[in-house]
Amino acid sequence: MAANISHLKVMGQSAALADDVVLRWLPKQQLWIDPTRFNQISGENGLRISILPGSFCDTQGRIITERVELELVEIVHKAGMLLAAMPSTSRDGVFESAGMFSLQAKKGEQHLKLIKPLQITWPIYNLNAKPASLQIVTLSMASTRSFSAAAELDWIPFFNKPTPVLKQQGQRWLKFELTQLGWFSAHLPLSREGLKSMLSIRYQDQDFEHKQAFLVFRNHQSVVKLFPYDQKFCAFNIPRRAPACVVMLACKSERYFLGHTCFDGHYANNLTLQLEEVEKGLLPQHLFAIVNR
């Protein structure tokens, strides 16, 4: 994926960082199919989709018989999770993701619904743990709501039981059916690494219009959403001994700001980071460099 940086495109609104405006500089694959025939398609990172005839309908329930456009995004690295603002965390736990993808179907500007299951075959990459099974979940974009006991999760289980991991020719695969379109992840709880704690990150607020902060783990495929509180962000139930990097993004009057601080896991309760203005077009490269160092 890093090789695709020069081809990154802004998907949706470009300013990002709030509930309804999310930072999404990610390669979007556009595929066209004849919905009256059986289709088998593959993404650039190995995701395979089998589609039965008559699988899509419009909002009025009419079956689509004309050409359908599929929009596919595959995430196989932490930088992509951060760019998409798709954390692998909830308020009471940290999770490791084996990958994420988004699938949407359109006819012109109209979004379509799925009325027949899609068969998914999904290669698993970049997972340090070797689980017997992974949980498939649906994702929602990270919000900047403050933490509360009633806060919404950033994901919900898609199946009632774990999905078996299959091995073929040395590669691990997940095979399952999708009955809806949207964002999906395969993840499991992050392995326990010592005591857990709360982490606070302070910054100098410059009357930013939008801002978000994430904790990106160095040795795990995990990106945690931090919750805003006054002029700081907080993370909860974070493993103390897991090295990580805090990344904060902000924007003001179409100007973009980026700050980060990395540490080796022996967390201080309060850390401070400085934000510097960065050129909009170079922001993805900066994020890749921070996450992959």
Coordinates of N, CA and C in Angstrom, one line a residue, residues 16-157:
A16 N -12.2 16.8 7.0 CA -12.2 15.7 8.0 C -12.2 16.1 9.4
L17 N -12.2 15.1 10.2 CA -11.9 15.2 11.7 C -13.2 15.4 12.5
A18 N -14.4 15.4 12.0 CA -15.5 15.4 12.9 C -16.5 14.3 12.5
D19 N -17.6 14.2 13.2 CA -18.5 13.1 13.0 C -18.9 13.0 11.5
D20 N -19.2 14.1 10.9 CA -19.8 14.1 9.5 C -18.7 14.4 8.5
V21 N -17.5 14.7 8.9 CA -16.4 15.1 7.9 C -15.2 14.3 8.3
V22 N -14.9 13.2 7.6 CA -13.8 12.3 8.1 C -12.7 12.3 7.1
L23 N -11.5 12.3 7.6 CA -10.3 12.3 6.8 C -10.1 10.9 6.1
R24 N -10.1 10.9 4.7 CA -10.2 9.7 4.0 C -9.3 9.8 2.7
W25 N -8.0 9.9 2.9 CA -7.1 9.9 1.8 C -6.7 8.4 1.6
L26 N -7.5 7.6 0.9 CA -7.2 6.2 0.7 C -7.5 5.8 -0.8
P27 N -6.7 4.9 -1.3 CA -7.0 4.4 -2.7 C -8.4 3.8 -2.7
K28 N -9.2 4.3 -3.6 CA -10.5 3.7 -3.8 C -10.6 3.0 -5.1
Q29 N -10.9 1.7 -5.1 CA -10.9 0.9 -6.3 C -12.4 0.9 -6.8
Q30 N -12.5 1.2 -8.1 CA -13.8 1.3 -8.8 C -13.9 0.1 -9.8
L31 N -14.9 -0.7 -9.6 CA -15.1 -1.9 -10.4 C -16.5 -1.8 -10.9
W32 N -16.7 -2.3 -12.2 CA -18.0 -2.3 -12.8 C -18.4 -3.7 -13.1
I33 N -19.7 -4.1 -12.9 CA -20.2 -5.4 -13.1 C -21.5 -5.4 -13.8
D34 N -21.8 -6.5 -14.5 CA -23.2 -6.7 -15.0 C -23.9 -7.5 -14.0
P35 N -24.9 -6.8 -13.3 CA -25.6 -7.5 -12.2 C -26.5 -8.6 -12.5
T36 N -26.7 -8.8 -13.9 CA -27.6 -9.9 -14.3 C -26.8 -11.3 -14.4
R37 N -25.5 -11.2 -14.2 CA -24.6 -12.4 -14.4 C -23.9 -12.6 -13.1
F38 N -23.4 -13.9 -13.0 CA -22.5 -14.2 -11.8 C -21.2 -13.5 -12.0
N39 N -20.7 -12.9 -10.9 CA -19.4 -12.1 -11.0 C -18.5 -12.6 -9.9
Q40 N -17.2 -12.7 -10.2 CA -16.1 -12.9 -9.3 C -15.1 -11.8 -9.5
I41 N -14.8 -11.0 -8.5 CA -13.9 -9.9 -8.6 C -12.9 -10.0 -7.5
S42 N -11.7 -9.4 -7.7 CA -10.6 -9.4 -6.7 C -10.1 -8.0 -6.5
G43 N -9.8 -7.6 -5.3 CA -9.3 -6.3 -4.9 C -7.8 -6.3 -5.1
E44 N -7.2 -5.2 -5.1 CA -5.7 -5.1 -5.2 C -4.9 -5.7 -4.1
N45 N -5.5 -5.9 -3.0 CA -4.9 -6.6 -1.8 C -5.4 -7.9 -1.5
G46 N -6.1 -8.6 -2.5 CA -6.4 -10.0 -2.4 C -7.8 -10.3 -2.0
L47 N -8.7 -9.3 -1.6 CA -10.0 -9.6 -1.2 C -10.8 -10.1 -2.4
R48 N -11.5 -11.3 -2.3 CA -12.3 -11.8 -3.4 C -13.7 -11.8 -3.0
I49 N -14.5 -11.4 -4.0 CA -16.0 -11.3 -3.8 C -16.7 -12.0 -4.9
S50 N -17.6 -12.9 -4.5 CA -18.5 -13.6 -5.5 C -19.9 -13.1 -5.4
I51 N -20.5 -12.7 -6.5 CA -21.8 -12.0 -6.6 C -22.8 -12.7 -7.4
L52 N -23.9 -13.1 -6.9 CA -24.9 -13.8 -7.6 C -25.7 -12.8 -8.5
P53 N -26.3 -13.3 -9.6 CA -27.2 -12.5 -10.4 C -28.4 -11.9 -9.5
G54 N -28.7 -10.7 -9.8 CA -29.9 -10.1 -9.1 C -29.6 -9.8 -7.6
S55 N -28.4 -9.4 -7.3 CA -28.0 -9.1 -5.9 C -28.3 -7.7 -5.4
F56 N -28.6 -6.8 -6.3 CA -28.7 -5.4 -5.9 C -30.1 -4.8 -6.2
C57 N -30.6 -4.0 -5.4 CA -31.9 -3.3 -5.7 C -31.7 -1.8 -5.3
D58 N -32.6 -0.9 -5.8 CA -32.5 0.5 -5.4 C -33.4 0.7 -4.1
T59 N -33.5 2.0 -3.7 CA -34.2 2.3 -2.5 C -35.7 2.0 -2.6
Q60 N -36.2 1.8 -3.8 CA -37.6 1.4 -3.9 C -37.8 -0.1 -4.0
G61 N -36.7 -0.8 -3.9 CA -36.8 -2.3 -4.0 C -36.8 -2.9 -5.4
R62 N -36.5 -2.1 -6.4 CA -36.4 -2.6 -7.8 C -35.1 -3.2 -8.0
I63 N -35.1 -4.4 -8.5 CA -33.9 -5.2 -8.8 C -33.1 -4.5 -10.0
I64 N -31.8 -4.3 -9.8 CA -31.0 -3.5 -10.8 C -30.5 -4.5 -11.9
T65 N -30.8 -4.1 -13.1 CA -30.3 -5.0 -14.3 C -29.3 -4.2 -15.1
E66 N -29.0 -3.0 -14.9 CA -28.0 -2.2 -15.6 C -26.7 -2.2 -14.9
R67 N -25.7 -1.8 -15.5 CA -24.3 -1.8 -15.0 C -24.2 -1.2 -13.6
V68 N -23.5 -1.9 -12.6 CA -23.4 -1.4 -11.3 C -21.9 -1.1 -11.0
E69 N -21.7 0.0 -10.3 CA -20.3 0.4 -9.9 C -20.1 0.0 -8.5
L70 N -19.0 -0.8 -8.2 CA -18.6 -1.1 -6.9 C -17.4 -0.3 -6.5
E71 N -17.5 0.3 -5.2 CA -16.4 1.0 -4.7 C -15.8 0.2 -3.5
L72 N -14.5 -0.1 -3.6 CA -13.9 -1.0 -2.7 C -12.7 -0.3 -2.1
V73 N -12.5 -0.3 -0.8 CA -11.3 0.2 -0.1 C -10.8 -0.9 0.8
E74 N -9.6 -1.3 0.6 CA -8.9 -2.3 1.4 C -7.8 -1.7 2.3
I75 N -7.9 -2.0 3.6 CA -6.9 -1.5 4.5 C -6.1 -2.6 5.1
V76 N -4.8 -2.6 4.9 CA -4.0 -3.7 5.5 C -2.9 -3.2 6.3
H77 N -2.9 -1.9 6.7 CA -1.8 -1.3 7.5 C -2.4 -0.3 8.5
K78 N -1.7 0.1 9.5 CA -2.2 1.0 10.5 C -2.3 2.4 10.0
A79 N -1.5 2.8 9.1 CA -1.6 4.2 8.5 C -2.9 4.3 7.8
G80 N -3.4 3.3 7.1 CA -4.7 3.3 6.4 C -5.8 3.4 7.4
M81 N -5.7 2.7 8.5 CA -6.7 2.8 9.6 C -6.8 4.2 10.1
L82 N -5.7 4.8 10.3 CA -5.7 6.2 10.8 C -6.2 7.2 9.8
L83 N -5.8 7.0 8.5 CA -6.3 7.9 7.5 C -7.8 7.8 7.3
A84 N -8.4 6.6 7.5 CA -9.8 6.4 7.3 C -10.6 6.8 8.6
A85 N -9.9 7.1 9.7 CA -10.5 7.4 11.0 C -11.3 6.2 11.4
M86 N -10.7 5.0 11.2 CA -11.4 3.7 11.6 C -10.6 3.0 12.7
P87 N -10.9 3.4 13.9 CA -10.1 2.8 15.0 C -10.6 1.4 15.3
S88 N -9.7 0.6 16.0 CA -10.1 -0.8 16.4 C -10.3 -0.9 17.9
T89 N -11.0 0.1 18.4 CA -11.1 0.2 19.9 C -12.5 0.5 20.3
S90 N -12.9 0.2 21.5 CA -14.1 0.7 22.1 C -13.7 1.5 23.4
R91 N -14.7 1.9 24.2 CA -14.3 2.6 25.4 C -13.7 1.7 26.5
D92 N -13.9 0.4 26.4 CA -13.5 -0.4 27.5 C -12.6 -1.6 27.0
G93 N -11.9 -1.4 25.9 CA -11.0 -2.4 25.4 C -10.2 -2.0 24.2
V94 N -9.1 -2.6 23.9 CA -8.3 -2.4 22.8 C -8.2 -3.6 21.9
F95 N -8.4 -3.5 20.6 CA -8.5 -4.6 19.7 C -7.4 -4.5 18.6
E96 N -7.0 -5.7 18.2 CA -6.0 -5.8 17.1 C -6.8 -6.2 15.8
S97 N -6.5 -5.5 14.7 CA -7.3 -5.7 13.5 C -6.4 -6.5 12.5
A98 N -7.0 -7.5 11.9 CA -6.3 -8.3 10.8 C -6.5 -7.7 9.5
G99 N -7.3 -6.6 9.4 CA -7.6 -5.9 8.2 C -9.0 -5.3 8.2
M100 N -9.2 -4.3 7.3 CA -10.5 -3.7 7.2 C -10.8 -3.5 5.7
F101 N -12.1 -3.4 5.4 CA -12.5 -3.1 4.0 C -13.8 -2.4 4.0
S102 N -14.0 -1.6 3.0 CA -15.3 -1.0 2.7 C -15.8 -1.4 1.4
L103 N -17.1 -1.7 1.2 CA -17.7 -2.1 0.0 C -19.0 -1.3 -0.2
Q104 N -19.2 -0.6 -1.3 CA -20.4 0.1 -1.6 C -20.8 -0.2 -3.0
A105 N -22.1 -0.2 -3.3 CA -22.6 -0.4 -4.7 C -23.4 0.9 -5.1
K106 N -23.2 1.3 -6.4 CA -23.9 2.5 -6.8 C -24.3 2.3 -8.3
K107 N -25.4 3.0 -8.6 CA -25.9 3.1 -10.0 C -26.0 4.6 -10.2
G108 N -25.1 5.2 -10.9 CA -25.0 6.7 -11.0 C -24.7 7.2 -9.7
E109 N -25.5 8.1 -9.1 CA -25.2 8.7 -7.8 C -26.0 8.0 -6.7
Q110 N -26.8 7.0 -7.1 CA -27.7 6.4 -6.1 C -27.0 5.2 -5.5
H111 N -27.0 5.1 -4.2 CA -26.5 4.0 -3.5 C -27.5 2.8 -3.5
L112 N -27.0 1.6 -3.7 CA -27.8 0.4 -3.8 C -27.8 -0.4 -2.6
K113 N -28.8 -1.3 -2.4 CA -28.9 -2.2 -1.3 C -28.6 -3.6 -1.8
L114 N -28.1 -4.4 -0.9 CA -27.8 -5.8 -1.1 C -29.0 -6.7 -0.8
I115 N -29.5 -7.5 -1.7 CA -30.6 -8.4 -1.4 C -30.3 -9.9 -1.5
K116 N -29.1 -10.2 -1.9 CA -28.6 -11.6 -1.9 C -27.2 -11.6 -1.2
P117 N -26.8 -12.6 -0.4 CA -25.5 -12.6 0.2 C -24.4 -12.6 -0.8
L118 N -23.3 -11.9 -0.4 CA -22.1 -11.9 -1.1 C -21.1 -12.9 -0.5
Q119 N -20.4 -13.7 -1.2 CA -19.4 -14.6 -0.7 C -18.0 -13.9 -0.7
I120 N -17.5 -13.8 0.5 CA -16.2 -13.1 0.7 C -15.1 -14.1 1.1
T121 N -14.0 -14.0 0.4 CA -12.7 -14.7 0.7 C -11.7 -13.7 1.0
W122 N -11.2 -13.6 2.2 CA -10.4 -12.5 2.6 C -9.0 -12.9 3.2
P123 N -7.9 -12.6 2.6 CA -6.6 -12.9 3.1 C -6.3 -12.1 4.4
I124 N -5.6 -12.8 5.3 CA -5.3 -12.1 6.6 C -3.8 -11.8 6.6
Y125 N -3.5 -10.5 6.8 CA -2.1 -10.0 6.9 C -1.9 -9.3 8.2
N126 N -0.6 -9.0 8.5 CA -0.2 -8.1 9.5 C -0.8 -8.3 10.9
L127 N -0.9 -9.5 11.3 CA -1.4 -9.8 12.6 C -0.4 -10.6 13.4
N128 N 0.1 -10.0 14.5 CA 1.1 -10.7 15.3 C 0.6 -11.9 16.0
A129 N -0.6 -11.8 16.5 CA -1.2 -13.0 17.2 C -1.6 -14.0 16.2
K130 N -1.7 -15.3 16.6 CA -2.1 -16.3 15.7 C -3.4 -17.0 16.2
P131 N -4.5 -16.3 16.1 CA -5.8 -16.7 16.7 C -6.4 -17.9 15.9
A132 N -7.1 -18.7 16.7 CA -7.9 -19.8 16.0 C -9.0 -19.2 15.2
S133 N -9.5 -18.0 15.6 CA -10.6 -17.4 14.9 C -10.6 -15.9 15.2
L134 N -11.3 -15.2 14.4 CA -11.4 -13.7 14.5 C -12.8 -13.3 14.4
Q135 N -13.2 -12.2 15.0 CA -14.5 -11.7 15.0 C -14.7 -10.7 13.9
I136 N -15.7 -10.9 13.0 CA -16.0 -9.9 12.0 C -17.0 -8.9 12.6
V137 N -16.6 -7.6 12.4 CA -17.4 -6.5 13.0 C -17.7 -5.5 11.9
T138 N -18.8 -4.7 12.1 CA -19.0 -3.6 11.2 C -18.5 -2.3 12.0
L139 N -18.0 -1.4 11.2 CA -17.3 -0.2 11.7 C -18.1 1.1 11.5
S140 N -18.0 2.0 12.4 CA -18.4 3.4 12.2 C -17.2 4.3 12.3
M141 N -17.3 5.5 11.7 CA -16.1 6.4 11.7 C -16.0 7.0 13.1
A142 N -14.7 7.2 13.4 CA -14.4 7.8 14.8 C -15.0 9.2 14.9
S143 N -15.7 9.4 16.0 CA -16.3 10.7 16.3 C -15.4 11.4 17.3
T144 N -15.7 12.7 17.5 CA -15.0 13.5 18.5 C -15.9 13.7 19.7
R145 N -16.9 12.8 20.0 CA -17.7 13.0 21.2 C -16.8 12.7 22.5
S146 N -17.1 13.4 23.5 CA -16.4 13.1 24.8 C -16.8 11.8 25.3
F147 N -15.9 11.3 26.2 CA -16.1 9.9 26.8 C -17.3 10.0 27.7
S148 N -18.1 9.0 27.8 CA -19.2 8.8 28.8 C -19.5 7.3 28.9
A149 N -20.2 7.0 30.0 CA -20.5 5.6 30.2 C -21.5 5.1 29.1
A150 N -22.2 6.0 28.5 CA -23.2 5.6 27.4 C -22.7 5.8 26.0
A151 N -21.3 6.1 25.9 CA -20.8 6.4 24.6 C -21.0 5.2 23.6
E152 N -21.2 5.5 22.4 CA -21.4 4.5 21.4 C -20.1 3.8 21.0
L153 N -20.2 2.5 20.7 CA -19.0 1.8 20.2 C -18.7 2.3 18.8
D154 N -17.4 2.1 18.4 CA -17.0 2.3 17.0 C -17.2 1.1 16.2
W155 N -17.7 0.0 16.8 CA -17.9 -1.2 16.0 C -19.0 -2.0 16.7
I156 N -19.6 -2.9 15.9 CA -20.6 -3.8 16.5 C -20.3 -5.2 15.8
P157 N -20.5 -6.3 16.6 CA -20.3 -7.6 16.0 C -21.3 -7.8 14.8

